[in-house]
Amino acid sequence: MTKLHLFLAVLTTLLTSYTQAQKIDIQRVEPLHWWIGMKNPTLQILVYGKDIANSKVTLAYPNVKLLEVVTVENPNYLFLYLHIMPEAQAGKLPLKFKQGKIEFTHNYELKNRLKAGEAYKSFTPADVMYLLMPDRFANGDKSNDQIAGMAQGYDRKDDFGRHGGDLKGIENNLDYIKDMGFTSIWLNPVLENNQPKESYHGYAITDFYKVDRRFGTNEDYRKLVETCHNKGLKVVKDVVLNQCGNEHWFIKDLPMKGWIHEFPEYTRSNFRLSTIVDPNASNFDKTLMVTGWFDKHMPDLDERNRFFADYLIQNNIWWIEYAQLDGLRLDTQPYPHKEYVAKWSRAILNEYPNFNIVGEVWEDKPSVVSYYQAGKKNPDGYDSGVPSITDFPLAFAINGCINENDGWDSGSSKLYYMLAQDAQYSNPAGNVIFADNHDISRIATNFNQDIRKMKMATALLLTLRGIPQYLYGTEINMKGPGDNHGILRTDMPGGWEGDATNAFTQKGLTAEQIDLQNYTKKLLNWRKNAQAIHAGKFMHFLPNDNLYVYFRYTDSETVMVVVNNNPNDTKKLDTKRYAERLNGFKNASNVLTNESADLNNLSVPAKTVAIFELKK
Ligand code: CA
């Protein structure tokens, strides 16, 4: 090598290292932006990039202070904590990163809020929630079925594959949902699930700040909520605090120990919610319930970690504020650390005091489910702060009532005894009630598509206390077994080009399907204005001779519901038994037939639920 060659080689090396060092590598800054005027003045900003921890960070912006710059075990992370004073104005915060002589400025945006936190309304017992799985409802945009670089492609033949449903498909059918009489929609999670298989359901999130591109963009999601609001529909977002997908970017480069629950070998949760409530449970069982993984491809997050705890609370607030949401559905409420859930719910309700959150608590006993509802006086003093819970015990009782003949504790007695336990709940009227959902067998399967039973379940759901949730497709008698989720979450007919039947237009539906759909539509639209159902008290009478009778009533309105659970016989009502609530009423109007009825001569056909508005 000549001197010149040596000189050139040294120069090249120096230039290369200089050029590399020129760049401060910032790959992610989360939250993507924030707002002024939030009640909590503290903001955590996660900065991710190669060796970003070697940076000195400074900020000069009026009324915003950089409180803390935290480095952690992994040098690719920095956690910045800012204090945003009430006087701070919207604008771009110049976050200056300096490594040696190299500087880089990231302009972090603080926006104005569209409305105050108090102005956010939420779902109430006046609402009925339509639950739909975005991948399985309607394919409104074929161009996003297959996205280059995403792990799982389109395969409609695979029950566990991606079927191409998307946000555009939902938007295209909002008028159907609205005309049916539903007032809100709950979408299973829409955030990115870039997992190699079974990614369609959305519960293995790989980016907490990005809508899955196969559904659309963040902006598409925001616009969908806006369109819903313009049509008078509310939107409830499904959120997951317990786990994420193993392809999540931060799982592949963990910030520190204690971000997730790690074990020497794969360790599953015992899935026994009772251990958390049980005064006799071992710590071993309690701990495994919360720290064990849900599935091999779903790492269990440790919400006790200060940095992760803040990250996740802010993430949920970010989506509420960005998309102007109307409520949250919290997935697997008993699985994250319960102290964290209480902290999380209070942080959300601090910003949005009129907000509603429903926690999923999948158990068949009110004593266990009620433990997780805000305001419950638990022996251990725990209060989750989550206003609503999913009433699984009632779902099982509704199914049992309709599918069994009446006996001492079977058939309608099963429903009666379940509702007799309402004192367990701090607010039973706030429970989200349902007969089926995306995880348990569809009622059309349970009832073998018996149209009488389908109508009974609909009538019960729309008149009992609570906030009804309806699973997409149930209104057209769609089947789906609980032990095969891929088929349970089947495609809504009419959502795909070339579908032979179309639930939205009734094309190709059987007369029975149309009958059930029209029945559901009629009751839903009646319920919209039924004050006694929204806000009325509930009183029921012991089932007698296959008849179960209950009342919903306010000072000015009374609705009487008569369940005839006999499979063969029309039953005449002995109204004297119900004098306590019938006193003063002379006439009744049958909500389903619009016919007036004589209170002294009321008959209800076999296996039906009759609904009467009482008149003085
Ligand atoms: Ca699509």
Coordinates of C-alpha atoms and ligand atoms in Angstrom, one line a residue:
M1 CA 0.0 0.0 0.0
T2 CA 1.4 3.4 -1.0
K3 CA 1.3 6.4 1.3
L4 CA -1.4 7.8 -0.8
H5 CA -3.5 4.7 -0.6
L6 CA -3.0 4.6 3.2
F7 CA -4.0 8.3 3.4
L8 CA -7.1 7.6 1.4
A9 CA -8.1 4.6 3.5
V10 CA -7.7 6.5 6.7
L11 CA -9.7 9.4 5.3
T12 CA -12.5 7.1 4.1
T13 CA -12.7 5.5 7.6
L14 CA -12.8 8.9 9.3
L15 CA -15.4 10.2 6.9
T16 CA -17.6 7.1 7.3
S17 CA -17.5 7.3 11.1
Y18 CA -18.1 11.0 11.0
T19 CA -21.1 10.6 8.7
Q20 CA -22.5 7.9 10.8
A21 CA -22.2 9.9 13.9
Q22 CA -23.7 12.9 12.1
K23 CA -27.1 11.3 12.5
I24 CA -29.0 10.9 15.8
D25 CA -31.2 7.9 15.1
I26 CA -34.8 8.5 16.3
Q27 CA -37.1 5.8 15.1
R28 CA -40.1 6.4 17.3
V29 CA -41.5 9.2 19.5
E30 CA -44.7 8.2 21.4
P31 CA -47.3 9.5 22.1
L32 CA -47.4 10.8 18.5
H33 CA -48.4 14.2 19.8
W34 CA -50.2 15.6 22.8
W35 CA -52.6 18.3 23.8
I36 CA -52.6 21.3 26.0
G37 CA -55.3 21.7 28.7
M38 CA -55.3 18.1 30.0
K39 CA -56.0 17.7 33.7
N40 CA -52.8 15.7 34.3
P41 CA -50.0 18.2 33.6
T42 CA -47.3 15.4 33.3
L43 CA -46.5 13.9 30.0
Q44 CA -44.2 11.0 29.3
I45 CA -42.5 10.8 25.9
L46 CA -40.9 7.6 24.9
V47 CA -38.0 8.1 22.4
Y48 CA -36.7 5.0 20.7
G49 CA -33.6 4.8 18.5
K50 CA -30.1 3.3 18.3
D51 CA -28.1 4.4 21.4
I52 CA -30.5 7.3 21.9
A53 CA -29.7 7.2 25.6
N54 CA -26.3 8.7 24.8
S55 CA -28.1 12.0 24.1
K56 CA -28.3 15.1 26.2
V57 CA -31.8 16.4 25.9
T58 CA -32.9 20.0 26.4
L59 CA -36.1 21.9 25.8
A60 CA -36.9 25.6 25.7
Y61 CA -40.6 26.3 25.4
P62 CA -42.7 28.7 27.3
N63 CA -44.6 27.1 30.2
V64 CA -43.4 23.6 29.5
K65 CA -40.6 22.1 31.6
L66 CA -38.5 19.1 31.0
L67 CA -38.7 17.4 34.4
E68 CA -36.8 14.2 33.9
V69 CA -34.7 12.5 31.3
V70 CA -34.6 8.8 32.2
T71 CA -32.2 6.2 30.7
V72 CA -33.0 2.6 31.3
E73 CA -31.1 -0.7 30.8
N74 CA -31.5 -0.7 27.0
P75 CA -29.6 2.4 25.6
N76 CA -32.1 2.4 22.7
Y77 CA -34.7 4.0 24.9
L78 CA -35.2 7.4 26.6
F79 CA -38.2 8.4 28.7
L80 CA -38.7 12.1 28.9
Y81 CA -41.1 13.5 31.5
L82 CA -42.5 17.0 30.8
H83 CA -44.6 19.3 32.9
I84 CA -47.2 21.2 30.9
M85 CA -48.5 24.3 32.7
P86 CA -52.0 25.5 32.3
E87 CA -50.6 28.6 30.5
A88 CA -48.9 26.6 27.9
Q89 CA -49.9 27.3 24.3
A90 CA -50.3 24.9 21.4
G91 CA -47.2 24.6 19.2
K92 CA -44.1 22.6 18.4
L93 CA -41.8 21.8 21.3
P94 CA -38.2 21.8 20.1
L95 CA -36.7 18.7 21.8
K96 CA -33.0 19.1 21.3
F97 CA -30.9 15.9 21.3
K98 CA -27.1 16.3 21.5
Q99 CA -24.4 13.6 21.2
G100 CA -21.0 15.2 21.3
K101 CA -21.0 17.9 18.7
I102 CA -24.0 16.5 16.8
E103 CA -27.4 18.0 17.4
F104 CA -30.8 17.0 16.2
T105 CA -34.1 18.7 17.0
H106 CA -37.4 16.8 17.1
N107 CA -40.4 19.2 16.9
Y108 CA -43.0 17.6 19.2
E109 CA -46.5 18.9 18.6
L110 CA -48.9 20.1 21.4
K111 CA -52.3 20.6 20.0
N112 CA -55.5 22.4 21.1
R113 CA -58.2 20.1 22.4
L114 CA -61.4 20.0 20.3
K115 CA -63.6 19.9 23.5
A116 CA -63.1 19.7 27.2
G117 CA -63.0 16.3 28.9
E118 CA -66.3 16.9 30.7
A119 CA -68.0 17.3 27.2
Y120 CA -67.3 13.6 26.4
K121 CA -70.5 11.6 26.8
S122 CA -70.6 7.9 26.9
F123 CA -72.7 4.8 26.5
T124 CA -75.6 4.4 29.0
P125 CA -78.5 2.0 29.6
A126 CA -80.4 4.0 26.9
D127 CA -77.9 2.5 24.3
V128 CA -77.7 -0.8 22.6
M129 CA -74.3 -1.8 21.4
Y130 CA -73.7 -3.7 18.2
L131 CA -70.5 -5.8 18.5
L132 CA -68.7 -6.5 15.3
M133 CA -65.3 -8.0 14.3
P134 CA -63.7 -5.6 11.7
D135 CA -62.0 -8.4 9.7
R136 CA -65.3 -10.3 9.4
F137 CA -68.0 -7.6 8.8
A138 CA -67.5 -6.1 5.4
N139 CA -64.7 -5.7 2.9
G140 CA -65.1 -2.1 1.7
D141 CA -61.6 -1.7 0.2
K142 CA -60.0 -4.6 -1.6
S143 CA -56.8 -2.6 -2.1
N144 CA -55.8 -3.1 1.6
D145 CA -56.5 -6.9 1.7
Q146 CA -52.9 -7.7 1.0
I147 CA -50.2 -5.3 2.3
A148 CA -46.6 -5.8 1.2
G149 CA -44.4 -6.6 4.2
M150 CA -47.1 -7.5 6.6
A151 CA -46.8 -11.0 8.0
Q152 CA -50.2 -12.5 7.2
G153 CA -51.9 -12.1 3.8
Y154 CA -55.5 -12.5 2.7
D155 CA -57.1 -16.0 2.8
R156 CA -60.9 -16.1 3.1
K157 CA -60.9 -19.8 2.8
D158 CA -59.0 -20.1 6.1
D159 CA -61.4 -19.7 9.1
F160 CA -58.4 -18.4 11.1
G161 CA -57.0 -16.3 8.3
R162 CA -57.6 -12.7 7.3
H163 CA -60.8 -12.1 5.4
G164 CA -60.3 -8.6 4.2
G165 CA -63.0 -6.8 6.3
D166 CA -62.0 -3.2 7.1
L167 CA -63.1 0.3 8.3
K168 CA -64.5 1.2 4.9
G169 CA -66.7 -1.8 5.0
I170 CA -68.1 -0.7 8.4
E171 CA -68.6 2.8 7.1
N172 CA -70.5 1.5 4.1
N173 CA -73.0 -0.2 6.4
L174 CA -73.5 2.3 9.2
D175 CA -77.0 3.2 7.8
Y176 CA -78.0 -0.5 8.2
I177 CA -76.8 -0.5 11.9
K178 CA -78.5 2.8 12.5
D179 CA -81.8 1.8 10.8
M180 CA -81.9 -1.4 12.8
G181 CA -82.0 0.7 15.9
F182 CA -78.6 0.1 17.4
T183 CA -77.2 3.3 19.0
S184 CA -73.5 2.4 19.4
I185 CA -70.9 0.1 17.9
W186 CA -68.2 -1.8 19.7
L187 CA -65.4 -2.9 17.3
N188 CA -63.0 -5.7 18.3
P189 CA -59.4 -4.2 18.4
V190 CA -58.3 -2.3 15.2
L191 CA -54.7 -1.7 16.1
E192 CA -51.9 -3.3 14.2
N193 CA -51.5 -7.1 14.7
N194 CA -48.5 -7.9 12.5
Q195 CA -48.4 -11.5 13.6
P196 CA -47.7 -14.4 11.3
K197 CA -50.9 -16.3 12.1
E198 CA -54.4 -15.7 13.6
S199 CA -53.9 -12.0 13.5
Y200 CA -57.5 -11.3 12.3
H201 CA -59.0 -10.9 15.8
G202 CA -56.9 -8.0 16.9
Y203 CA -55.9 -9.0 20.5
A204 CA -52.1 -9.4 19.7
I205 CA -51.2 -5.8 19.2
T206 CA -47.8 -5.0 17.6
D207 CA -48.1 -1.2 17.6
F208 CA -50.2 0.6 20.2
Y209 CA -50.3 3.8 18.1
K210 CA -51.2 2.5 14.7
V211 CA -54.4 1.1 13.1
D212 CA -53.7 -2.1 11.2
R213 CA -53.2 -1.1 7.6
R214 CA -55.4 -3.9 6.5
F215 CA -58.3 -2.1 8.2
G216 CA -57.2 1.4 7.2
T217 CA -55.2 4.3 8.7
N218 CA -55.4 6.2 12.0
E219 CA -57.1 9.0 10.0
D220 CA -59.6 6.5 8.5
Y221 CA -60.5 5.4 12.1
R222 CA -60.9 9.0 13.3
K223 CA -63.1 9.7 10.3
L224 CA -65.2 6.6 10.9
V225 CA -65.9 7.8 14.4
E226 CA -66.8 11.3 13.0
T227 CA -69.2 9.7 10.5
C228 CA -70.8 7.6 13.3
H229 CA -71.3 10.8 15.4
N230 CA -72.9 12.5 12.4
K231 CA -75.4 9.6 12.2
G232 CA -76.0 9.6 15.9
L233 CA -74.0 6.5 16.6
K234 CA -71.5 6.1 19.4
V235 CA -68.2 4.2 19.1
V236 CA -66.7 2.0 21.8
K237 CA -63.0 1.1 21.5
D238 CA -61.7 -2.3 22.6
V239 CA -58.5 -1.9 24.6
V240 CA -56.0 -4.5 25.8
L241 CA -53.8 -3.9 28.9
N242 CA -52.8 -7.4 29.6
Q243 CA -50.7 -8.5 26.7
C244 CA -49.4 -7.7 23.2
G245 CA -48.2 -9.7 20.2
N246 CA -44.7 -11.2 20.4
E247 CA -44.0 -9.4 17.1
H248 CA -44.4 -6.0 18.9
W249 CA -41.5 -3.8 18.2
F250 CA -40.7 -3.3 21.9
I251 CA -40.9 -7.0 22.7
K252 CA -38.1 -7.6 20.1
D253 CA -35.9 -5.0 21.9
L254 CA -37.1 -4.9 25.5
P255 CA -36.5 -1.6 27.3
M256 CA -35.6 -3.3 30.5
K257 CA -36.3 -6.3 32.8
G258 CA -39.7 -6.0 34.3
W259 CA -41.4 -4.7 31.2
I260 CA -43.1 -8.1 30.7
H261 CA -43.5 -11.1 33.0
E262 CA -40.6 -13.4 32.1
F263 CA -40.2 -17.1 33.1
P264 CA -37.4 -19.6 32.5
E265 CA -39.9 -21.5 30.3
Y266 CA -43.3 -20.7 28.8
T267 CA -45.7 -20.3 31.7
R268 CA -49.4 -20.0 31.1
S269 CA -52.0 -18.3 33.3
N270 CA -54.3 -20.7 35.2
F271 CA -57.3 -18.6 33.9
R272 CA -59.0 -18.9 37.3
L273 CA -60.5 -15.5 38.1
S274 CA -61.8 -16.9 41.4
T275 CA -58.3 -16.9 42.9
I276 CA -58.3 -13.1 43.0
V277 CA -61.5 -13.0 45.0
D278 CA -61.0 -16.2 47.1
P279 CA -59.9 -15.4 50.7
N280 CA -58.4 -18.9 50.9
A281 CA -56.4 -18.9 47.7
S282 CA -52.7 -19.5 47.7
N283 CA -50.4 -16.7 46.5
F284 CA -49.0 -19.2 44.0
D285 CA -52.4 -19.5 42.3
K286 CA -53.1 -15.7 42.5
T287 CA -49.8 -14.8 41.0
L288 CA -50.0 -17.3 38.2
M289 CA -53.4 -16.0 37.3
V290 CA -52.1 -12.5 36.7
T291 CA -48.5 -13.1 35.6
G292 CA -48.9 -16.2 33.4
W293 CA -49.2 -15.6 29.7
F294 CA -52.5 -15.8 27.8
D295 CA -50.9 -17.6 24.9
K296 CA -47.4 -18.4 23.6
H297 CA -47.5 -15.5 21.1
M298 CA -48.9 -13.0 23.6
P299 CA -46.3 -11.8 26.1
D300 CA -47.8 -10.8 29.4
L301 CA -47.2 -7.1 30.2
D302 CA -46.1 -6.0 33.7
E303 CA -48.1 -2.9 34.4
R304 CA -46.3 -2.5 37.7
N305 CA -43.4 -1.1 35.7
R306 CA -43.6 2.7 36.2
F307 CA -42.6 3.5 32.6
F308 CA -44.9 1.0 31.0
A309 CA -47.8 2.0 33.3
D310 CA -47.6 5.6 32.2
Y311 CA -47.1 4.6 28.5
L312 CA -50.3 2.6 28.5
I313 CA -52.5 5.1 30.3
Q314 CA -51.4 7.8 27.9
N315 CA -52.0 5.5 25.0
N316 CA -55.6 5.0 25.9
I317 CA -56.1 8.7 26.6
W318 CA -54.5 9.5 23.2
W319 CA -57.0 7.4 21.3
I320 CA -60.0 8.8 23.2
E321 CA -58.8 12.4 22.5
Y322 CA -57.6 11.7 18.9
A323 CA -60.6 9.8 17.7
Q324 CA -63.2 11.5 20.0
L325 CA -64.3 8.1 21.4
D326 CA -67.5 7.4 23.3
G327 CA -66.4 4.6 25.6
L328 CA -63.9 1.8 26.2
R329 CA -64.3 -2.0 26.5
L330 CA -61.4 -3.3 28.6
D331 CA -60.3 -6.8 27.5
T332 CA -59.7 -9.4 30.2
Q333 CA -60.0 -7.0 33.2
P334 CA -59.0 -9.6 35.8
Y335 CA -55.7 -10.5 34.1
P336 CA -53.6 -7.3 34.5
H337 CA -52.4 -6.4 38.0
K338 CA -55.6 -5.2 39.7
E339 CA -54.0 -2.2 41.4
Y340 CA -52.9 -1.0 38.0
V341 CA -56.4 -1.3 36.5
A342 CA -57.7 0.9 39.4
K343 CA -55.0 3.4 38.7
W344 CA -55.7 3.3 34.9
S345 CA -59.5 3.7 35.2
R346 CA -59.1 6.6 37.6
A347 CA -56.6 8.3 35.2
I348 CA -59.1 8.0 32.4
L349 CA -62.1 9.1 34.4
N350 CA -60.0 12.0 35.8
E351 CA -59.7 13.3 32.2
Y352 CA -63.2 12.3 31.1
P353 CA -65.5 12.2 34.2
N354 CA -68.6 11.3 32.2
F355 CA -67.0 8.4 30.4
N356 CA -68.0 4.8 30.6
I357 CA -65.7 1.7 30.5
V358 CA -66.9 -1.8 30.5
G359 CA -64.5 -4.5 31.8
E360 CA -64.6 -8.0 30.4
V361 CA -65.0 -10.4 33.4
W362 CA -65.7 -13.9 32.0
E363 CA -67.1 -15.8 34.9
D364 CA -70.4 -17.4 35.8
K365 CA -70.8 -16.2 39.3
P366 CA -72.0 -12.7 40.3
S367 CA -69.9 -12.9 43.4
V368 CA -66.7 -13.0 41.3
V369 CA -67.8 -10.7 38.4
S370 CA -69.2 -7.9 40.8
Y371 CA -65.7 -7.7 42.5
Y372 CA -64.5 -5.9 39.4
Q373 CA -67.1 -3.2 39.2
A374 CA -66.6 0.3 40.6
G375 CA -68.2 1.0 43.9
K376 CA -68.4 -2.6 45.0
K377 CA -67.7 -2.9 48.8
N378 CA -65.2 -5.7 48.6
P379 CA -63.9 -7.3 51.9
D380 CA -60.3 -6.5 50.8
G381 CA -61.2 -2.9 50.1
Y382 CA -60.4 -3.2 46.4
D383 CA -62.3 -0.8 44.0
S384 CA -61.4 -1.2 40.3
G385 CA -63.0 2.1 39.4
V386 CA -64.3 0.5 36.2
P387 CA -68.0 1.6 36.0
S388 CA -69.4 -1.4 34.0
I389 CA -68.7 -5.1 33.7
T390 CA -69.8 -7.8 31.2
D391 CA -72.7 -9.7 32.8
F392 CA -71.6 -13.3 31.8
P393 CA -73.7 -14.8 34.6
L394 CA -76.8 -13.3 33.0
A395 CA -75.8 -14.5 29.5
F396 CA -75.5 -18.1 30.8
A397 CA -78.9 -17.7 32.6
I398 CA -80.7 -16.3 29.5
N399 CA -79.4 -19.3 27.5
G400 CA -80.4 -21.7 30.2
C401 CA -83.8 -20.1 30.7
I402 CA -84.7 -20.4 27.0
N403 CA -83.2 -23.9 26.4
E404 CA -84.6 -25.6 29.4
N405 CA -88.1 -26.6 30.6
D406 CA -89.2 -24.8 33.7
G407 CA -88.5 -26.6 37.0
W408 CA -87.6 -25.7 40.6
D409 CA -84.2 -24.2 39.5
S410 CA -84.3 -24.7 35.7
G411 CA -85.7 -22.8 32.8
S412 CA -87.1 -19.4 33.8
S413 CA -86.2 -20.1 37.4
K414 CA -82.5 -20.0 36.4
L415 CA -83.0 -16.5 35.1
Y416 CA -85.1 -15.5 38.1
Y417 CA -82.4 -16.8 40.6
M418 CA -79.6 -15.0 38.7
L419 CA -81.4 -11.7 38.8
A420 CA -82.2 -12.3 42.5
Q421 CA -78.5 -11.9 43.1
D422 CA -78.4 -8.3 41.8
A423 CA -77.5 -7.0 45.3
Q424 CA -74.0 -8.4 44.5
Y425 CA -73.5 -5.6 42.0
S426 CA -72.8 -2.0 42.9
N427 CA -74.8 -1.0 39.9
P428 CA -76.6 -3.8 38.0
A429 CA -78.3 -1.4 35.7
G430 CA -74.8 -0.5 34.4
N431 CA -73.9 -4.0 33.5
V432 CA -73.4 -4.8 29.8
I433 CA -75.8 -7.6 29.1
F434 CA -75.7 -10.1 26.2
A435 CA -76.7 -13.6 25.1
D436 CA -73.7 -14.2 22.9
N437 CA -70.5 -12.5 21.9
H438 CA -67.3 -13.0 19.8
D439 CA -65.9 -15.5 22.3
I440 CA -68.9 -17.7 23.3
S441 CA -71.2 -19.9 21.2
R442 CA -73.7 -17.9 19.1
I443 CA -77.3 -18.3 20.4
A444 CA -78.4 -19.5 16.9
T445 CA -76.1 -22.5 17.6
N446 CA -77.3 -23.0 21.1
F447 CA -81.0 -22.7 20.1
N448 CA -80.5 -24.7 16.9
Q449 CA -81.8 -21.7 15.0
D450 CA -85.3 -22.0 16.6
I451 CA -86.8 -18.7 15.7
R452 CA -89.0 -18.7 18.8
K453 CA -86.0 -19.0 21.0
M454 CA -84.1 -16.3 19.1
K455 CA -87.0 -13.9 19.5
M456 CA -87.2 -14.7 23.3
A457 CA -83.5 -13.9 23.8
T458 CA -83.9 -10.6 21.9
A459 CA -86.9 -9.6 23.9
L460 CA -85.2 -10.4 27.2
L461 CA -82.0 -8.5 26.3
L462 CA -84.0 -5.4 25.2
T463 CA -86.1 -5.3 28.4
L464 CA -83.9 -6.5 31.3
R465 CA -81.8 -4.1 33.3
G466 CA -78.4 -3.2 31.9
I467 CA -76.9 -2.1 28.6
P468 CA -77.6 -4.6 25.9
Q469 CA -74.8 -5.8 23.5
Y470 CA -75.8 -7.6 20.3
L471 CA -73.4 -9.7 18.2
Y472 CA -73.3 -9.0 14.5
G473 CA -75.2 -11.7 12.6
T474 CA -77.4 -12.8 15.5
E475 CA -80.2 -10.7 14.0
I476 CA -80.2 -13.0 10.9
N477 CA -80.0 -16.2 12.9
M478 CA -76.3 -16.7 12.1
K479 CA -74.7 -19.8 13.7
G480 CA -71.2 -20.2 15.2
P481 CA -69.9 -22.6 17.7
G482 CA -68.0 -21.5 20.8
D483 CA -65.2 -24.1 20.4
N484 CA -64.2 -22.8 17.0
H485 CA -63.6 -19.1 17.1
G486 CA -62.7 -19.0 13.4
I487 CA -66.3 -20.1 12.5
L488 CA -68.0 -18.3 15.4
R489 CA -66.5 -15.1 13.9
T490 CA -67.9 -15.9 10.5
D491 CA -68.3 -13.3 7.7
M492 CA -71.4 -11.2 7.7
P493 CA -73.3 -12.1 4.5
G494 CA -73.4 -9.2 2.1
G495 CA -70.1 -7.8 3.3
W496 CA -68.2 -9.3 0.4
E497 CA -68.6 -8.8 -3.3
G498 CA -70.4 -11.7 -4.8
D499 CA -72.0 -12.9 -1.6
A500 CA -75.1 -14.9 -2.5
T501 CA -77.0 -13.6 0.5
N502 CA -77.0 -10.1 1.9
A503 CA -78.0 -9.2 5.4
F504 CA -77.9 -5.5 4.7
T505 CA -80.4 -5.6 1.8
Q506 CA -82.2 -8.9 2.8
K507 CA -81.3 -10.3 -0.6
G508 CA -81.3 -14.1 -0.4
L509 CA -82.4 -14.2 3.3
T510 CA -85.0 -16.8 4.2
A511 CA -88.4 -15.7 5.3
E512 CA -87.5 -16.7 8.8
Q513 CA -84.3 -14.7 8.8
I514 CA -86.2 -11.6 7.6
D515 CA -88.8 -12.2 10.3
L516 CA -86.1 -12.2 13.0
Q517 CA -84.4 -9.2 11.6
N518 CA -87.7 -7.2 11.4
Y519 CA -88.6 -8.3 14.9
T520 CA -85.2 -7.2 16.3
K521 CA -85.5 -3.9 14.4
K522 CA -89.0 -3.2 15.7
L523 CA -87.9 -3.8 19.4
L524 CA -84.7 -1.9 19.0
N525 CA -86.5 1.2 17.7
W526 CA -89.2 0.9 20.4
R527 CA -86.5 0.7 23.1
K528 CA -84.9 3.9 21.9
N529 CA -87.7 5.9 23.5
A530 CA -88.7 3.5 26.3
Q531 CA -87.8 5.5 29.4
A532 CA -88.9 2.6 31.7
I533 CA -86.3 0.4 30.1
H534 CA -83.5 3.0 30.2
A535 CA -84.1 4.3 33.7
G536 CA -86.8 2.2 35.3
K537 CA -86.7 0.1 38.4
F538 CA -86.9 -3.7 38.0
M539 CA -89.3 -6.0 39.9
H540 CA -89.9 -9.6 39.1
F541 CA -92.3 -12.3 40.5
L542 CA -91.4 -16.0 41.2
P543 CA -92.0 -18.0 38.0
N544 CA -95.2 -19.9 38.3
D545 CA -96.7 -22.4 35.9
N546 CA -94.1 -21.6 33.2
L547 CA -94.8 -17.9 33.4
Y548 CA -92.1 -15.5 34.5
V549 CA -93.3 -11.9 34.8
Y550 CA -91.3 -8.8 35.4
F551 CA -91.9 -5.1 35.4
R552 CA -89.7 -2.1 34.4
Y553 CA -91.2 1.1 35.8
T554 CA -90.7 4.8 36.5
D555 CA -93.2 7.2 38.1
S556 CA -94.8 7.8 34.7
E557 CA -94.2 4.6 32.7
T558 CA -94.6 0.9 33.3
V559 CA -93.7 -2.0 31.0
M560 CA -94.8 -5.5 31.9
V561 CA -92.9 -8.4 30.4
V562 CA -94.4 -11.9 30.3
V563 CA -92.2 -14.9 29.5
N564 CA -94.2 -18.0 28.6
N565 CA -91.5 -20.7 28.7
N566 CA -93.8 -23.6 28.0
P567 CA -92.9 -25.2 24.7
N568 CA -96.4 -26.1 23.7
D569 CA -99.2 -24.3 25.6
T570 CA -100.6 -20.8 25.4
K571 CA -100.8 -19.5 29.0
K572 CA -103.4 -17.2 30.5
L573 CA -102.1 -14.7 33.1
D574 CA -103.7 -14.7 36.5
T575 CA -103.3 -10.9 36.9
K576 CA -104.3 -10.9 40.6
R577 CA -100.8 -12.2 41.4
Y578 CA -99.3 -9.1 40.0
A579 CA -101.7 -6.6 41.6
E580 CA -98.7 -4.9 43.4
R581 CA -97.6 -3.4 40.1
L582 CA -100.9 -3.6 38.0
N583 CA -102.8 -1.6 40.5
G584 CA -104.4 1.4 38.8
F585 CA -103.7 0.2 35.2
K586 CA -106.7 -0.6 33.1
N587 CA -105.3 -1.1 29.6
A588 CA -102.2 -2.5 28.0
S589 CA -100.7 -2.1 24.6
N590 CA -98.7 -5.0 23.1
V591 CA -95.4 -3.5 21.9
L592 CA -94.8 -6.2 19.2
T593 CA -98.3 -6.3 17.7
N594 CA -99.4 -2.7 18.5
E595 CA -102.7 -4.2 19.6
S596 CA -104.4 -3.2 22.8
A597 CA -104.9 -5.9 25.4
D598 CA -107.4 -6.4 28.2
L599 CA -105.5 -6.7 31.5
N600 CA -108.2 -9.0 32.8
N601 CA -107.8 -11.4 30.0
L602 CA -104.2 -11.7 28.9
S603 CA -102.9 -14.8 27.1
V604 CA -99.3 -15.4 25.9
P605 CA -98.5 -18.0 23.3
A606 CA -96.1 -20.9 23.9
K607 CA -92.3 -20.0 24.0
T608 CA -92.7 -16.3 23.6
V609 CA -92.0 -13.1 25.5
A610 CA -94.8 -10.6 25.4
I611 CA -94.1 -6.9 26.2
F612 CA -96.9 -4.6 27.3
E613 CA -96.9 -0.9 27.9
L614 CA -99.5 -0.3 30.6
K615 CA -102.0 2.5 30.5
K616 CA -104.2 4.0 33.2
Ligands
CA1 CA -60.1 -4.9 2.7

